[in-house]
Coordinates of C-alpha atoms and ligand atoms in Angstrom, one line a residue:
M1 CA 0.0 0.0 0.0
A2 CA 1.1 3.5 -0.7
K3 CA 2.5 5.2 2.3
E4 CA 3.7 8.4 0.7
H5 CA 2.7 11.9 1.8
N6 CA -0.8 12.8 0.6
S7 CA -2.0 9.2 0.1
T8 CA -5.3 8.6 2.0
I9 CA -4.8 7.7 5.7
L10 CA -8.4 8.0 6.9
D11 CA -11.7 7.6 5.1
L12 CA -15.0 8.4 6.7
K13 CA -17.9 7.0 4.8
T14 CA -21.4 8.3 5.4
I15 CA -21.0 8.5 9.2
T16 CA -24.2 9.2 11.2
K17 CA -24.4 9.4 15.0
R18 CA -27.6 10.0 16.8
F19 CA -28.5 10.7 20.4
D20 CA -32.1 9.6 20.6
K21 CA -33.8 12.0 18.1
L22 CA -30.9 14.4 17.8
V23 CA -28.7 13.7 14.8
A24 CA -25.3 14.9 16.1
V25 CA -23.4 13.8 13.0
N26 CA -25.4 13.6 9.8
N27 CA -24.1 11.5 6.9
V28 CA -20.5 12.8 7.0
S29 CA -18.0 11.6 4.4
F30 CA -14.5 12.9 4.3
S31 CA -10.9 11.7 3.8
L32 CA -7.7 12.8 5.4
K33 CA -4.4 12.6 3.5
R34 CA -1.2 11.5 5.1
G35 CA 0.9 14.3 6.5
N36 CA -2.0 16.8 6.3
L37 CA -3.7 18.9 9.0
V38 CA -7.4 19.1 8.7
T39 CA -9.7 21.2 10.9
F40 CA -13.3 20.5 11.8
V41 CA -14.6 23.9 12.4
G42 CA -18.1 25.1 13.2
P43 CA -20.2 26.7 16.0
S44 CA -20.5 25.0 19.4
G45 CA -22.8 22.0 19.3
C46 CA -22.3 21.3 15.6
G47 CA -21.0 17.8 16.2
K48 CA -17.2 18.2 16.0
T49 CA -16.4 16.4 19.3
T50 CA -18.9 13.6 18.5
L51 CA -17.2 13.0 15.1
L52 CA -13.8 12.9 16.8
R53 CA -15.1 10.4 19.3
V54 CA -16.4 8.3 16.6
I55 CA -13.1 8.3 14.9
S56 CA -11.2 7.4 18.1
G57 CA -13.7 4.7 19.0
F58 CA -15.1 6.3 22.1
A59 CA -18.5 6.5 20.4
E60 CA -19.9 4.1 17.9
P61 CA -21.6 5.4 14.7
D62 CA -25.2 4.4 14.0
E63 CA -24.3 4.3 10.3
G64 CA -21.2 4.4 8.1
R65 CA -17.7 3.1 8.1
I66 CA -14.3 4.3 9.2
I67 CA -11.3 3.1 7.2
L68 CA -7.9 3.8 8.8
D69 CA -4.9 3.2 6.5
G70 CA -6.9 0.7 4.5
E71 CA -8.3 -1.2 7.4
D72 CA -12.0 -1.1 8.5
I73 CA -11.9 0.0 12.2
T74 CA -15.6 0.8 12.6
H75 CA -16.0 -1.8 15.3
T76 CA -12.4 -1.9 16.7
P77 CA -12.2 -0.9 20.4
P78 CA -10.5 2.5 21.0
N79 CA -7.4 1.1 22.7
T80 CA -6.4 -1.0 19.7
R81 CA -6.9 1.8 17.2
D82 CA -3.8 3.6 16.0
T83 CA -5.3 7.0 17.0
A84 CA -4.4 9.3 19.8
M85 CA -6.5 12.1 21.3
V86 CA -5.6 15.4 23.0
F87 CA -8.2 17.2 24.9
Q88 CA -8.9 20.8 25.7
N89 CA -8.3 20.3 29.4
Y90 CA -5.1 18.3 28.8
A91 CA -6.3 15.3 30.9
L92 CA -2.9 14.7 32.4
F93 CA -2.5 12.4 35.4
P94 CA -2.1 14.8 38.3
H95 CA -0.2 12.4 40.6
M96 CA 2.4 11.5 38.0
T97 CA 5.5 13.4 37.0
V98 CA 5.6 14.9 33.5
A99 CA 8.0 12.1 32.4
R100 CA 5.7 9.4 33.8
N101 CA 2.7 11.1 32.0
I102 CA 4.6 11.0 28.7
G103 CA 5.8 7.4 29.2
F104 CA 2.3 6.1 30.3
G105 CA 1.3 4.5 27.0
L106 CA 4.8 2.9 26.6
R107 CA 4.6 1.3 30.1
I108 CA 1.2 -0.1 29.3
K109 CA 2.8 -1.6 26.2
K110 CA 5.5 -3.1 28.4
V111 CA 8.3 -1.4 26.6
P112 CA 11.6 -1.9 28.5
K113 CA 12.3 0.9 31.0
K114 CA 15.5 2.0 29.4
E115 CA 13.8 2.5 26.1
I116 CA 11.0 4.4 27.7
D117 CA 13.4 6.7 29.4
K118 CA 15.2 7.4 26.2
E119 CA 11.9 8.0 24.3
V120 CA 10.6 10.3 27.0
E121 CA 13.7 12.4 26.8
R122 CA 13.3 12.6 23.0
L123 CA 9.7 13.6 23.3
L124 CA 10.5 16.2 26.0
D125 CA 13.1 17.8 23.6
L126 CA 10.6 17.6 20.7
V127 CA 8.0 19.7 22.6
Q128 CA 10.6 22.0 24.1
L129 CA 10.2 20.8 27.7
T130 CA 13.8 19.6 28.1
G131 CA 14.7 19.1 31.7
L132 CA 11.2 19.4 33.1
G133 CA 10.5 15.7 33.2
N134 CA 10.6 15.5 37.0
R135 CA 8.0 18.3 37.5
N136 CA 4.5 17.7 38.5
P137 CA 1.9 18.8 35.9
R138 CA 0.6 21.4 38.5
Q139 CA 4.0 23.1 38.4
L140 CA 3.7 23.8 34.6
S141 CA 1.9 26.6 32.8
G142 CA -1.2 25.9 30.7
G143 CA 0.9 25.9 27.5
Q144 CA 3.5 23.6 28.9
Q145 CA 0.8 21.2 30.1
Q146 CA -0.7 21.1 26.7
R147 CA 2.8 20.2 25.3
V148 CA 3.0 17.3 27.8
A149 CA -0.4 16.1 26.5
L150 CA 0.9 16.4 22.9
A151 CA 4.1 14.4 23.8
R152 CA 2.1 11.7 25.5
A153 CA -0.1 11.4 22.4
L154 CA 2.9 11.2 20.1
S155 CA 4.6 8.5 22.2
L156 CA 2.8 5.7 20.5
H157 CA 3.3 7.0 17.0
P158 CA -0.4 7.0 16.2
K159 CA -1.4 7.0 12.5
I160 CA -3.6 10.0 13.2
L161 CA -3.6 12.6 16.0
L162 CA -6.9 14.0 17.1
L163 CA -6.9 17.3 18.8
D164 CA -10.1 18.6 20.4
E165 CA -10.0 22.3 20.9
P166 CA -6.4 21.9 22.2
L167 CA -5.8 25.6 22.6
S168 CA -9.1 26.8 24.0
N169 CA -7.8 27.1 27.6
L170 CA -4.8 29.3 26.7
D171 CA -4.7 33.1 26.5
A172 CA -4.8 34.8 23.2
N173 CA -1.1 35.3 22.6
L174 CA -0.1 31.8 23.7
R175 CA -2.9 30.3 21.5
V176 CA -1.3 31.9 18.4
S177 CA 2.3 30.8 19.3
M178 CA 1.1 27.3 20.2
R179 CA -0.8 26.8 17.0
E180 CA 2.4 27.8 15.0
E181 CA 4.3 25.3 17.0
I182 CA 1.8 22.5 16.4
R183 CA 1.9 23.3 12.7
K184 CA 5.7 23.3 12.6
L185 CA 5.8 20.0 14.4
Q186 CA 3.2 18.5 12.1
R187 CA 5.1 19.5 9.0
R188 CA 8.5 18.4 10.4
L189 CA 7.2 14.9 11.4
D190 CA 4.7 14.6 8.6
L191 CA 1.9 14.0 11.1
S192 CA -1.7 13.4 10.0
I193 CA -3.8 15.6 12.3
I194 CA -7.5 16.3 12.8
F195 CA -7.7 19.6 14.7
V196 CA -11.1 20.6 16.1
T197 CA -11.8 24.3 16.8
H198 CA -14.8 26.7 16.9
D199 CA -12.4 29.5 16.1
Q200 CA -12.5 30.4 12.4
E201 CA -9.3 32.4 12.4
E202 CA -7.4 29.5 14.1
A203 CA -8.8 27.1 11.6
M204 CA -7.9 29.4 8.6
S205 CA -4.3 29.8 9.8
I206 CA -3.4 26.2 10.6
S207 CA -5.2 24.0 8.0
D208 CA -4.3 22.3 4.8
L209 CA -8.0 21.6 4.5
M210 CA -11.1 22.8 6.5
V211 CA -14.3 20.9 7.1
V212 CA -17.0 23.4 8.0
M213 CA -19.8 21.9 9.9
D214 CA -23.3 23.1 11.1
H215 CA -25.9 21.0 12.9
G216 CA -24.1 17.7 12.2
I217 CA -23.8 18.4 8.5
V218 CA -20.7 19.1 6.5
K219 CA -21.3 22.4 4.8
Q220 CA -18.1 22.7 2.8
I221 CA -14.7 21.1 2.6
G222 CA -11.9 23.2 1.1
T223 CA -8.6 24.9 1.6
P224 CA -8.7 28.1 3.7
T225 CA -8.6 30.1 0.5
E226 CA -11.5 28.3 -1.1
I227 CA -13.6 28.6 2.1
Y228 CA -12.8 32.3 2.4
E229 CA -13.1 33.3 -1.2
Q230 CA -15.7 30.8 -2.5
P231 CA -18.1 30.0 0.4
V232 CA -20.9 27.7 -0.8
D233 CA -23.6 29.4 1.1
E234 CA -24.5 32.2 3.5
F235 CA -23.7 30.1 6.6
V236 CA -20.1 29.5 5.5
A237 CA -19.7 33.0 4.3
N238 CA -21.0 34.4 7.6
F239 CA -19.0 32.0 9.8
I240 CA -15.7 32.8 8.3
G241 CA -15.0 36.5 8.7
H242 CA -17.1 39.6 8.0
I243 CA -19.2 39.8 5.0
N244 CA -21.6 41.9 2.8
F245 CA -24.5 40.3 1.0
F246 CA -26.1 42.1 -1.9
P247 CA -29.2 40.3 -3.4
G248 CA -29.9 41.4 -6.9
K249 CA -30.8 40.4 -10.4
I250 CA -28.9 39.9 -13.7
V251 CA -30.2 42.5 -16.1
A252 CA -27.8 42.1 -19.0
L253 CA -25.5 39.4 -20.2
S254 CA -22.7 39.1 -22.8
K255 CA -20.2 36.4 -23.6
N256 CA -18.1 37.0 -20.5
K257 CA -19.7 39.9 -18.6
M258 CA -22.9 40.5 -16.8
T259 CA -24.7 43.5 -15.3
F260 CA -25.9 42.8 -11.8
K261 CA -28.4 45.3 -10.3
N262 CA -30.4 46.1 -7.3
S263 CA -31.7 49.3 -5.7
I264 CA -28.2 50.7 -5.0
I265 CA -25.8 48.8 -7.2
N266 CA -25.4 48.5 -10.9
L267 CA -22.3 46.5 -11.4
E268 CA -20.4 45.2 -14.4
M269 CA -18.8 42.0 -13.5
D270 CA -17.3 38.7 -14.6
L271 CA -19.6 35.7 -15.0
P272 CA -19.9 33.3 -12.1
P273 CA -18.6 29.7 -12.5
F274 CA -22.2 28.4 -13.0
P275 CA -24.7 29.0 -15.9
V276 CA -26.8 32.1 -15.6
S277 CA -29.5 33.9 -17.6
V278 CA -31.0 37.4 -17.7
G279 CA -33.5 37.7 -14.9
D280 CA -31.7 35.3 -12.5
R281 CA -31.7 36.3 -8.9
L282 CA -28.3 36.0 -7.3
K283 CA -26.5 37.2 -4.1
A284 CA -23.2 38.9 -4.4
V285 CA -20.9 38.0 -1.5
I286 CA -18.3 40.7 -0.9
R287 CA -15.7 40.8 1.9
P288 CA -15.3 44.3 3.5
E289 CA -11.6 44.4 2.5
S290 CA -12.6 43.9 -1.2
I291 CA -14.4 47.3 -1.4
D292 CA -12.4 50.4 -1.7
I293 CA -13.5 53.6 -0.1
S294 CA -12.6 57.2 -0.9
D295 CA -13.9 60.6 -0.1
K296 CA -16.0 62.5 -2.6
V297 CA -13.2 64.9 -3.6
S298 CA -10.4 62.4 -4.5
P299 CA -10.1 61.5 -8.2
L300 CA -11.8 58.2 -8.9
P301 CA -10.2 55.2 -10.7
D302 CA -11.5 54.4 -14.2
T303 CA -14.3 52.0 -13.3
E304 CA -18.0 52.0 -13.4
N305 CA -18.5 50.0 -10.3
I306 CA -18.9 52.8 -7.8
I307 CA -21.8 53.7 -5.5
Q308 CA -22.2 56.5 -3.1
G309 CA -23.0 56.2 0.6
R310 CA -22.9 58.0 3.9
I311 CA -20.4 57.0 6.6
E312 CA -22.4 56.0 9.7
S313 CA -19.5 54.9 11.8
A314 CA -15.8 54.7 11.6
M315 CA -14.2 52.2 13.9
Y316 CA -10.4 52.3 14.4
I317 CA -9.0 48.8 15.0
G318 CA -5.3 49.7 14.6
S319 CA -4.3 47.7 11.5
I320 CA -7.6 48.5 9.8
M321 CA -10.4 51.0 9.8
R322 CA -13.9 49.5 9.7
Y323 CA -16.5 51.8 8.1
T324 CA -20.2 51.2 8.3
V325 CA -21.7 52.9 5.3
S326 CA -25.4 53.3 4.4
A327 CA -26.3 53.3 0.8
G328 CA -30.1 53.3 0.1
E329 CA -31.6 50.7 2.4
H330 CA -28.3 48.8 2.5
T331 CA -25.6 48.8 5.1
V332 CA -22.2 48.1 3.7
Y333 CA -19.1 47.2 5.7
V334 CA -15.8 48.3 4.4
D335 CA -12.3 47.6 5.8
E336 CA -9.4 49.9 4.9
S337 CA -5.9 48.7 5.7
D338 CA -3.3 51.1 6.9
P339 CA -5.7 53.9 8.0
Q340 CA -2.9 56.2 9.2
Y341 CA -1.5 56.4 5.8
R342 CA -4.7 56.7 3.8
G343 CA -6.3 59.2 6.1
I344 CA -9.5 58.6 8.1
L345 CA -12.8 59.5 6.7
Q346 CA -15.2 61.3 9.1
E347 CA -18.5 59.9 10.3
G348 CA -21.4 61.7 8.7
S349 CA -19.5 62.4 5.4
M350 CA -20.3 61.1 2.0
A351 CA -18.0 58.6 0.3
N352 CA -17.5 56.6 -2.8
L353 CA -17.5 52.8 -2.6
I354 CA -15.5 51.1 -5.4
F355 CA -16.4 47.5 -6.2
K356 CA -14.1 45.0 -8.0
K357 CA -15.2 43.2 -11.1
R358 CA -14.6 39.8 -9.7
V359 CA -17.2 39.0 -7.1
H360 CA -18.3 35.7 -5.6
M361 CA -21.9 35.0 -6.4
L362 CA -24.4 32.6 -4.7
R363 CA -27.7 31.5 -6.2
E364 CA -30.6 32.8 -4.1
Ligands
LIG401 N1 -23.5 11.9 25.1 C1 -24.4 12.7 24.6 N2 -25.7 12.5 24.8 C2 -26.7 13.3 24.2 N3 -26.4 14.3 23.4 C3 -25.1 14.6 23.1 C4 -24.0 13.8 23.7 N4 -22.9 14.3 23.3 C5 -23.2 15.3 22.5 N5 -24.5 15.5 22.4 C6 -25.2 16.5 21.6 O1 -24.8 16.4 20.2 C7 -24.6 17.6 19.6 C8 -23.2 17.8 19.1 O2 -22.3 17.9 20.3 P1 -20.7 18.0 20.1 O3 -20.2 16.9 19.3 O4 -20.2 18.0 21.5 O5 -20.6 19.4 19.4 P2 -19.3 20.4 19.3 O6 -18.1 19.6 19.8 O7 -19.2 20.8 17.9 O8 -19.5 21.5 20.2 C9 -25.0 18.7 20.6 O9 -26.3 19.0 20.4 C10 -24.8 17.9 21.9 O10 -25.7 18.5 22.9
LIG402 MG1 -16.6 20.0 21.3

């Protein structure tokens, strides 16, 4: 069997898991490639943990099959699956030293003590805890405890590593540096990881592939760029970042351009990647950073895609300025980068909003 990077390591086939009437995981199919990091991302209660528990064997699916490295493990008990799980609360054994925590699985497997000691040292180095093996977990910071949990999970060389909101208990700065560390380690060791998070930014920054879930259903599977730039529906668009929706109608069509219109906009744009006809109702999905804003006096670029609006609020967030602009009955959000350089527009003043020609369209 192929073992190379990017060959399939895990295949989920039509997995459903119910709790009485509640369908926690609904007909989910998905495959993970060797050496890739995939996130399950979605709001709380959407079924991420349940799906992870099904993969690790702590919960049995009502329907579907799980294939790990070519082997059907749907009914294999958790302790004999080649998976390892890391939890949000670390779940370290409080009465054991760090070294004994990390060596736990190897002791169960009756690996000789000398080998365990050597392996534990190697793992301590790997997660940058060299010299801290004799500490008690209580004597470590949250980030260090999470590294112990990671080292313990890696000790048995699992085929896949399952991380359930591993960074949620850490403060904001540490979360960012720990996610970078996990990503580096994953790349260096070519680990296959499923990483669960409800945090869209975390998911975007760390993933090879994202699985966006809602109410037990997979809404979209794609790279961070695909999810961000080509969301399949309003849920995905809304969940990942800020967004503007403009419902409207196609009023004219040529070979590769169309005119898209509603009460405020009348935009010339490229055709969407699906067939359209004049009269079709679509929804333009536009990120706030994709709209340019300028005051009424500045010379305008040579484009027809401009509408006028009134600045209702101007919120300074340091790296960007977020404007809320009213145009007709619509509210438009616009993010401007480097506001110090560009100059800040005043609340209450009129402004021009400049739209790009390439816009992501959804069918209504
Ligand atoms: N053991 C259980 N018994 C009954 N309902 C459960 C159980 N575990 C999870 N659920 C329900 O299944 C849904 C999905 O939960 P979960 O997988 O924990 O979501 P997430 O991890 O995305 O927050 C939720 O509605 C939750 O209340
Ligand atoms: Mg959960």
